[in-house]
mmCIF file with all atom_site columns, C-alpha atoms in Angstrom:
data_model
loop_
_atom_site.group_PDB
_atom_site.id
_atom_site.type_symbol
_atom_site.label_atom_id
_atom_site.label_alt_id
_atom_site.label_comp_id
_atom_site.label_asym_id
_atom_site.label_entity_id
_atom_site.label_seq_id
_atom_site.pdbx_PDB_ins_code
_atom_site.Cartn_x
_atom_site.Cartn_y
_atom_site.Cartn_z
_atom_site.occupancy
_atom_site.B_iso_or_equiv
_atom_site.pdbx_formal_charge
_atom_site.auth_seq_id
_atom_site.auth_comp_id
_atom_site.auth_asym_id
_atom_site.auth_atom_id
_atom_site.pdbx_PDB_model_num
ATOM 1   C CA . UNK A 1 1   ? 56.280  31.731 39.381 1.00 0.00 ? 1   UNK A CA 1
ATOM 2   C CA . UNK A 1 2   ? 58.338  32.181 36.366 1.00 0.00 ? 2   UNK A CA 1
ATOM 3   C CA . UNK A 1 3   ? 55.804  34.565 34.656 1.00 0.00 ? 3   UNK A CA 1
ATOM 4   C CA . UNK A 1 4   ? 56.192  36.913 37.860 1.00 0.00 ? 4   UNK A CA 1
ATOM 5   C CA . UNK A 1 5   ? 59.622  37.199 37.486 1.00 0.00 ? 5   UNK A CA 1
ATOM 6   C CA . UNK A 1 6   ? 59.389  37.959 33.815 1.00 0.00 ? 6   UNK A CA 1
ATOM 7   C CA . UNK A 1 7   ? 56.746  40.582 34.620 1.00 0.00 ? 7   UNK A CA 1
ATOM 8   C CA . UNK A 1 8   ? 59.064  42.112 37.391 1.00 0.00 ? 8   UNK A CA 1
ATOM 9   C CA . UNK A 1 9   ? 61.699  42.119 34.504 1.00 0.00 ? 9   UNK A CA 1
ATOM 10  C CA . UNK A 1 10  ? 59.476  44.079 32.126 1.00 0.00 ? 10  UNK A CA 1
ATOM 11  C CA . UNK A 1 11  ? 58.593  46.574 34.681 1.00 0.00 ? 11  UNK A CA 1
ATOM 12  C CA . UNK A 1 12  ? 61.873  47.380 35.309 1.00 0.00 ? 12  UNK A CA 1
ATOM 13  C CA . UNK A 1 13  ? 63.929  46.682 32.541 1.00 0.00 ? 13  UNK A CA 1
ATOM 14  C CA . UNK A 1 14  ? 67.101  49.079 33.512 1.00 0.00 ? 14  UNK A CA 1
ATOM 15  C CA . UNK A 1 15  ? 67.315  47.318 37.070 1.00 0.00 ? 15  UNK A CA 1
ATOM 16  C CA . UNK A 1 16  ? 66.858  43.554 35.011 1.00 0.00 ? 16  UNK A CA 1
ATOM 17  C CA . UNK A 1 17  ? 70.074  44.860 32.965 1.00 0.00 ? 17  UNK A CA 1
ATOM 18  C CA . UNK A 1 18  ? 71.857  46.059 35.433 1.00 0.00 ? 18  UNK A CA 1
ATOM 19  C CA . UNK A 1 19  ? 71.774  43.241 37.725 1.00 0.00 ? 19  UNK A CA 1
ATOM 20  C CA . UNK A 1 20  ? 72.243  41.117 34.666 1.00 0.00 ? 20  UNK A CA 1
ATOM 21  C CA . UNK A 1 21  ? 75.473  42.782 34.078 1.00 0.00 ? 21  UNK A CA 1
ATOM 22  C CA . UNK A 1 22  ? 76.718  42.459 37.977 1.00 0.00 ? 22  UNK A CA 1
ATOM 23  C CA . UNK A 1 23  ? 76.357  38.868 37.382 1.00 0.00 ? 23  UNK A CA 1
ATOM 24  C CA . UNK A 1 24  ? 78.208  38.750 34.093 1.00 0.00 ? 24  UNK A CA 1
ATOM 25  C CA . UNK A 1 25  ? 80.960  40.832 35.702 1.00 0.00 ? 25  UNK A CA 1
ATOM 26  C CA . UNK A 1 26  ? 80.984  38.615 38.856 1.00 0.00 ? 26  UNK A CA 1
ATOM 27  C CA . UNK A 1 27  ? 81.359  35.466 36.652 1.00 0.00 ? 27  UNK A CA 1
ATOM 28  C CA . UNK A 1 28  ? 84.466  37.108 34.742 1.00 0.00 ? 28  UNK A CA 1
ATOM 29  C CA . UNK A 1 29  ? 86.468  38.065 37.551 1.00 0.00 ? 29  UNK A CA 1
ATOM 30  C CA . UNK A 1 30  ? 85.715  34.721 39.172 1.00 0.00 ? 30  UNK A CA 1
ATOM 31  C CA . UNK A 1 31  ? 86.712  32.612 36.243 1.00 0.00 ? 31  UNK A CA 1
ATOM 32  C CA . UNK A 1 32  ? 89.980  34.833 36.415 1.00 0.00 ? 32  UNK A CA 1
ATOM 33  C CA . UNK A 1 33  ? 90.546  34.135 39.704 1.00 0.00 ? 33  UNK A CA 1
ATOM 34  C CA . UNK A 1 34  ? 90.137  30.683 39.674 1.00 0.00 ? 34  UNK A CA 1
ATOM 35  C CA . UNK A 1 35  ? 92.181  30.178 36.811 1.00 0.00 ? 35  UNK A CA 1
ATOM 36  C CA . UNK A 1 36  ? 95.187  32.403 37.800 1.00 0.00 ? 36  UNK A CA 1
ATOM 37  C CA . UNK A 1 37  ? 94.692  29.919 40.914 1.00 0.00 ? 37  UNK A CA 1
ATOM 38  C CA . UNK A 1 38  ? 95.081  26.857 38.932 1.00 0.00 ? 38  UNK A CA 1
ATOM 39  C CA . UNK A 1 39  ? 98.102  27.937 36.723 1.00 0.00 ? 39  UNK A CA 1
ATOM 40  C CA . UNK A 1 40  ? 100.277 29.030 39.886 1.00 0.00 ? 40  UNK A CA 1
ATOM 41  C CA . UNK A 1 41  ? 99.442  26.087 41.634 1.00 0.00 ? 41  UNK A CA 1
ATOM 42  C CA . UNK A 1 42  ? 100.881 23.640 39.207 1.00 0.00 ? 42  UNK A CA 1
ATOM 43  C CA . UNK A 1 43  ? 104.642 22.822 40.230 1.00 0.00 ? 43  UNK A CA 1
ATOM 44  C CA . UNK A 1 44  ? 105.704 23.103 36.649 1.00 0.00 ? 44  UNK A CA 1
ATOM 45  C CA . UNK A 1 45  ? 105.497 26.902 36.553 1.00 0.00 ? 45  UNK A CA 1
ATOM 46  C CA . UNK A 1 46  ? 107.405 27.672 39.832 1.00 0.00 ? 46  UNK A CA 1
ATOM 47  C CA . UNK A 1 47  ? 110.614 28.353 39.763 1.00 0.00 ? 47  UNK A CA 1
ATOM 48  C CA . UNK A 1 48  ? 110.773 28.052 35.861 1.00 0.00 ? 48  UNK A CA 1
ATOM 49  C CA . UNK A 1 49  ? 114.300 28.794 34.220 1.00 0.00 ? 49  UNK A CA 1
ATOM 50  C CA . UNK A 1 50  ? 114.534 32.554 33.454 1.00 0.00 ? 50  UNK A CA 1
ATOM 51  C CA . UNK A 1 51  ? 114.350 33.244 29.792 1.00 0.00 ? 51  UNK A CA 1
ATOM 52  C CA . UNK A 1 52  ? 113.827 36.289 27.632 1.00 0.00 ? 52  UNK A CA 1
ATOM 53  C CA . UNK A 1 53  ? 109.976 35.722 26.933 1.00 0.00 ? 53  UNK A CA 1
ATOM 54  C CA . UNK A 1 54  ? 108.938 36.286 30.730 1.00 0.00 ? 54  UNK A CA 1
ATOM 55  C CA . UNK A 1 55  ? 108.069 39.811 32.024 1.00 0.00 ? 55  UNK A CA 1
ATOM 56  C CA . UNK A 1 56  ? 109.235 40.850 35.568 1.00 0.00 ? 56  UNK A CA 1
ATOM 57  C CA . UNK A 1 57  ? 105.621 40.310 36.636 1.00 0.00 ? 57  UNK A CA 1
ATOM 58  C CA . UNK A 1 58  ? 105.918 36.534 35.464 1.00 0.00 ? 58  UNK A CA 1
ATOM 59  C CA . UNK A 1 59  ? 109.170 36.007 36.974 1.00 0.00 ? 59  UNK A CA 1
ATOM 60  C CA . UNK A 1 60  ? 107.990 37.542 40.485 1.00 0.00 ? 60  UNK A CA 1
ATOM 61  C CA . UNK A 1 61  ? 104.883 34.800 40.406 1.00 0.00 ? 61  UNK A CA 1
ATOM 62  C CA . UNK A 1 62  ? 107.191 31.837 39.389 1.00 0.00 ? 62  UNK A CA 1
ATOM 63  C CA . UNK A 1 63  ? 109.770 32.692 42.156 1.00 0.00 ? 63  UNK A CA 1
ATOM 64  C CA . UNK A 1 64  ? 107.494 33.501 44.541 1.00 0.00 ? 64  UNK A CA 1
ATOM 65  C CA . UNK A 1 65  ? 109.314 36.785 45.475 1.00 0.00 ? 65  UNK A CA 1
ATOM 66  C CA . UNK A 1 66  ? 107.295 40.462 45.718 1.00 0.00 ? 66  UNK A CA 1
ATOM 67  C CA . UNK A 1 67  ? 107.402 42.699 42.804 1.00 0.00 ? 67  UNK A CA 1
ATOM 68  C CA . UNK A 1 68  ? 109.585 45.057 44.297 1.00 0.00 ? 68  UNK A CA 1
ATOM 69  C CA . UNK A 1 69  ? 112.693 42.514 44.570 1.00 0.00 ? 69  UNK A CA 1
ATOM 70  C CA . UNK A 1 70  ? 112.201 42.935 40.607 1.00 0.00 ? 70  UNK A CA 1
ATOM 71  C CA . UNK A 1 71  ? 111.682 46.637 40.422 1.00 0.00 ? 71  UNK A CA 1
ATOM 72  C CA . UNK A 1 72  ? 115.401 47.108 42.751 1.00 0.00 ? 72  UNK A CA 1
ATOM 73  C CA . UNK A 1 73  ? 116.782 44.937 39.595 1.00 0.00 ? 73  UNK A CA 1
ATOM 74  C CA . UNK A 1 74  ? 115.153 46.484 36.605 1.00 0.00 ? 74  UNK A CA 1
ATOM 75  C CA . UNK A 1 75  ? 113.756 49.830 38.422 1.00 0.00 ? 75  UNK A CA 1
ATOM 76  C CA . UNK A 1 76  ? 110.598 50.832 37.431 1.00 0.00 ? 76  UNK A CA 1
ATOM 77  C CA . UNK A 1 77  ? 108.603 50.428 34.227 1.00 0.00 ? 77  UNK A CA 1
ATOM 78  C CA . UNK A 1 78  ? 108.937 53.402 32.121 1.00 0.00 ? 78  UNK A CA 1
ATOM 79  C CA . UNK A 1 79  ? 104.952 53.916 31.770 1.00 0.00 ? 79  UNK A CA 1
ATOM 80  C CA . UNK A 1 80  ? 102.047 52.688 33.998 1.00 0.00 ? 80  UNK A CA 1
ATOM 81  C CA . UNK A 1 81  ? 100.717 49.688 32.747 1.00 0.00 ? 81  UNK A CA 1
ATOM 82  C CA . UNK A 1 82  ? 104.081 48.774 30.354 1.00 0.00 ? 82  UNK A CA 1
ATOM 83  C CA . UNK A 1 83  ? 104.919 45.071 30.484 1.00 0.00 ? 83  UNK A CA 1
ATOM 84  C CA . UNK A 1 84  ? 108.048 44.516 28.379 1.00 0.00 ? 84  UNK A CA 1
ATOM 85  C CA . UNK A 1 85  ? 109.815 41.197 28.312 1.00 0.00 ? 85  UNK A CA 1
ATOM 86  C CA . UNK A 1 86  ? 113.188 40.704 29.899 1.00 0.00 ? 86  UNK A CA 1
ATOM 87  C CA . UNK A 1 87  ? 114.856 40.548 26.277 1.00 0.00 ? 87  UNK A CA 1
ATOM 88  C CA . UNK A 1 88  ? 113.471 44.183 25.516 1.00 0.00 ? 88  UNK A CA 1
ATOM 89  C CA . UNK A 1 89  ? 114.747 45.188 28.775 1.00 0.00 ? 89  UNK A CA 1
ATOM 90  C CA . UNK A 1 90  ? 118.234 43.770 27.898 1.00 0.00 ? 90  UNK A CA 1
ATOM 91  C CA . UNK A 1 91  ? 118.235 45.505 24.985 1.00 0.00 ? 91  UNK A CA 1
ATOM 92  C CA . UNK A 1 92  ? 116.844 48.679 26.105 1.00 0.00 ? 92  UNK A CA 1
ATOM 93  C CA . UNK A 1 93  ? 120.045 48.610 28.514 1.00 0.00 ? 93  UNK A CA 1
ATOM 94  C CA . UNK A 1 94  ? 122.275 47.567 26.043 1.00 0.00 ? 94  UNK A CA 1
ATOM 95  C CA . UNK A 1 95  ? 123.554 44.628 27.908 1.00 0.00 ? 95  UNK A CA 1
ATOM 96  C CA . UNK A 1 96  ? 123.154 40.682 27.250 1.00 0.00 ? 96  UNK A CA 1
ATOM 97  C CA . UNK A 1 97  ? 120.417 38.837 28.611 1.00 0.00 ? 97  UNK A CA 1
ATOM 98  C CA . UNK A 1 98  ? 122.497 36.443 30.131 1.00 0.00 ? 98  UNK A CA 1
ATOM 99  C CA . UNK A 1 99  ? 123.731 39.476 32.405 1.00 0.00 ? 99  UNK A CA 1
ATOM 100 C CA . UNK A 1 100 ? 120.082 40.457 33.132 1.00 0.00 ? 100 UNK A CA 1
ATOM 101 C CA . UNK A 1 101 ? 119.310 36.801 34.198 1.00 0.00 ? 101 UNK A CA 1
ATOM 102 C CA . UNK A 1 102 ? 122.132 36.871 36.313 1.00 0.00 ? 102 UNK A CA 1
ATOM 103 C CA . UNK A 1 103 ? 121.370 40.066 38.215 1.00 0.00 ? 103 UNK A CA 1
ATOM 104 C CA . UNK A 1 104 ? 117.727 38.571 38.650 1.00 0.00 ? 104 UNK A CA 1
ATOM 105 C CA . UNK A 1 105 ? 119.013 35.591 39.853 1.00 0.00 ? 105 UNK A CA 1
ATOM 106 C CA . UNK A 1 106 ? 121.189 37.260 42.373 1.00 0.00 ? 106 UNK A CA 1
ATOM 107 C CA . UNK A 1 107 ? 118.627 39.487 43.778 1.00 0.00 ? 107 UNK A CA 1
ATOM 108 C CA . UNK A 1 108 ? 115.981 36.394 44.256 1.00 0.00 ? 108 UNK A CA 1
ATOM 109 C CA . UNK A 1 109 ? 119.006 34.497 46.419 1.00 0.00 ? 109 UNK A CA 1
ATOM 110 C CA . UNK A 1 110 ? 119.434 37.636 48.181 1.00 0.00 ? 110 UNK A CA 1
ATOM 111 C CA . UNK A 1 111 ? 115.601 37.863 49.138 1.00 0.00 ? 111 UNK A CA 1
ATOM 112 C CA . UNK A 1 112 ? 115.151 33.882 49.631 1.00 0.00 ? 112 UNK A CA 1
ATOM 113 C CA . UNK A 1 113 ? 118.414 34.220 52.159 1.00 0.00 ? 113 UNK A CA 1
ATOM 114 C CA . UNK A 1 114 ? 116.866 37.370 54.110 1.00 0.00 ? 114 UNK A CA 1
ATOM 115 C CA . UNK A 1 115 ? 113.450 35.830 54.354 1.00 0.00 ? 115 UNK A CA 1
ATOM 116 C CA . UNK A 1 116 ? 114.383 32.349 56.000 1.00 0.00 ? 116 UNK A CA 1
#
């Protein structure tokens, strides 16, 4: 049986390579999904105190609010794919980090009050 498989692989090497690549990509993305699920299922990562090293997306995940809530407070990113930290956003706005964190907390509280 193994010899028949090897013979088929030798007969169509590009097809075999494509199949191996598909299996590899599937394993990679499945692994990422599992790691993401395990990380956010841990209660220590939920409702974390908001700090300057966090990105808006991280805060949205941790506090379980839609990213649109963060975009309302912080505005859209300047460039697509840009992921600045809260400290960088506060510096760009010229405001203290504590003020930015207070604005984020108020938006989260408003969203949660409306969702209840």
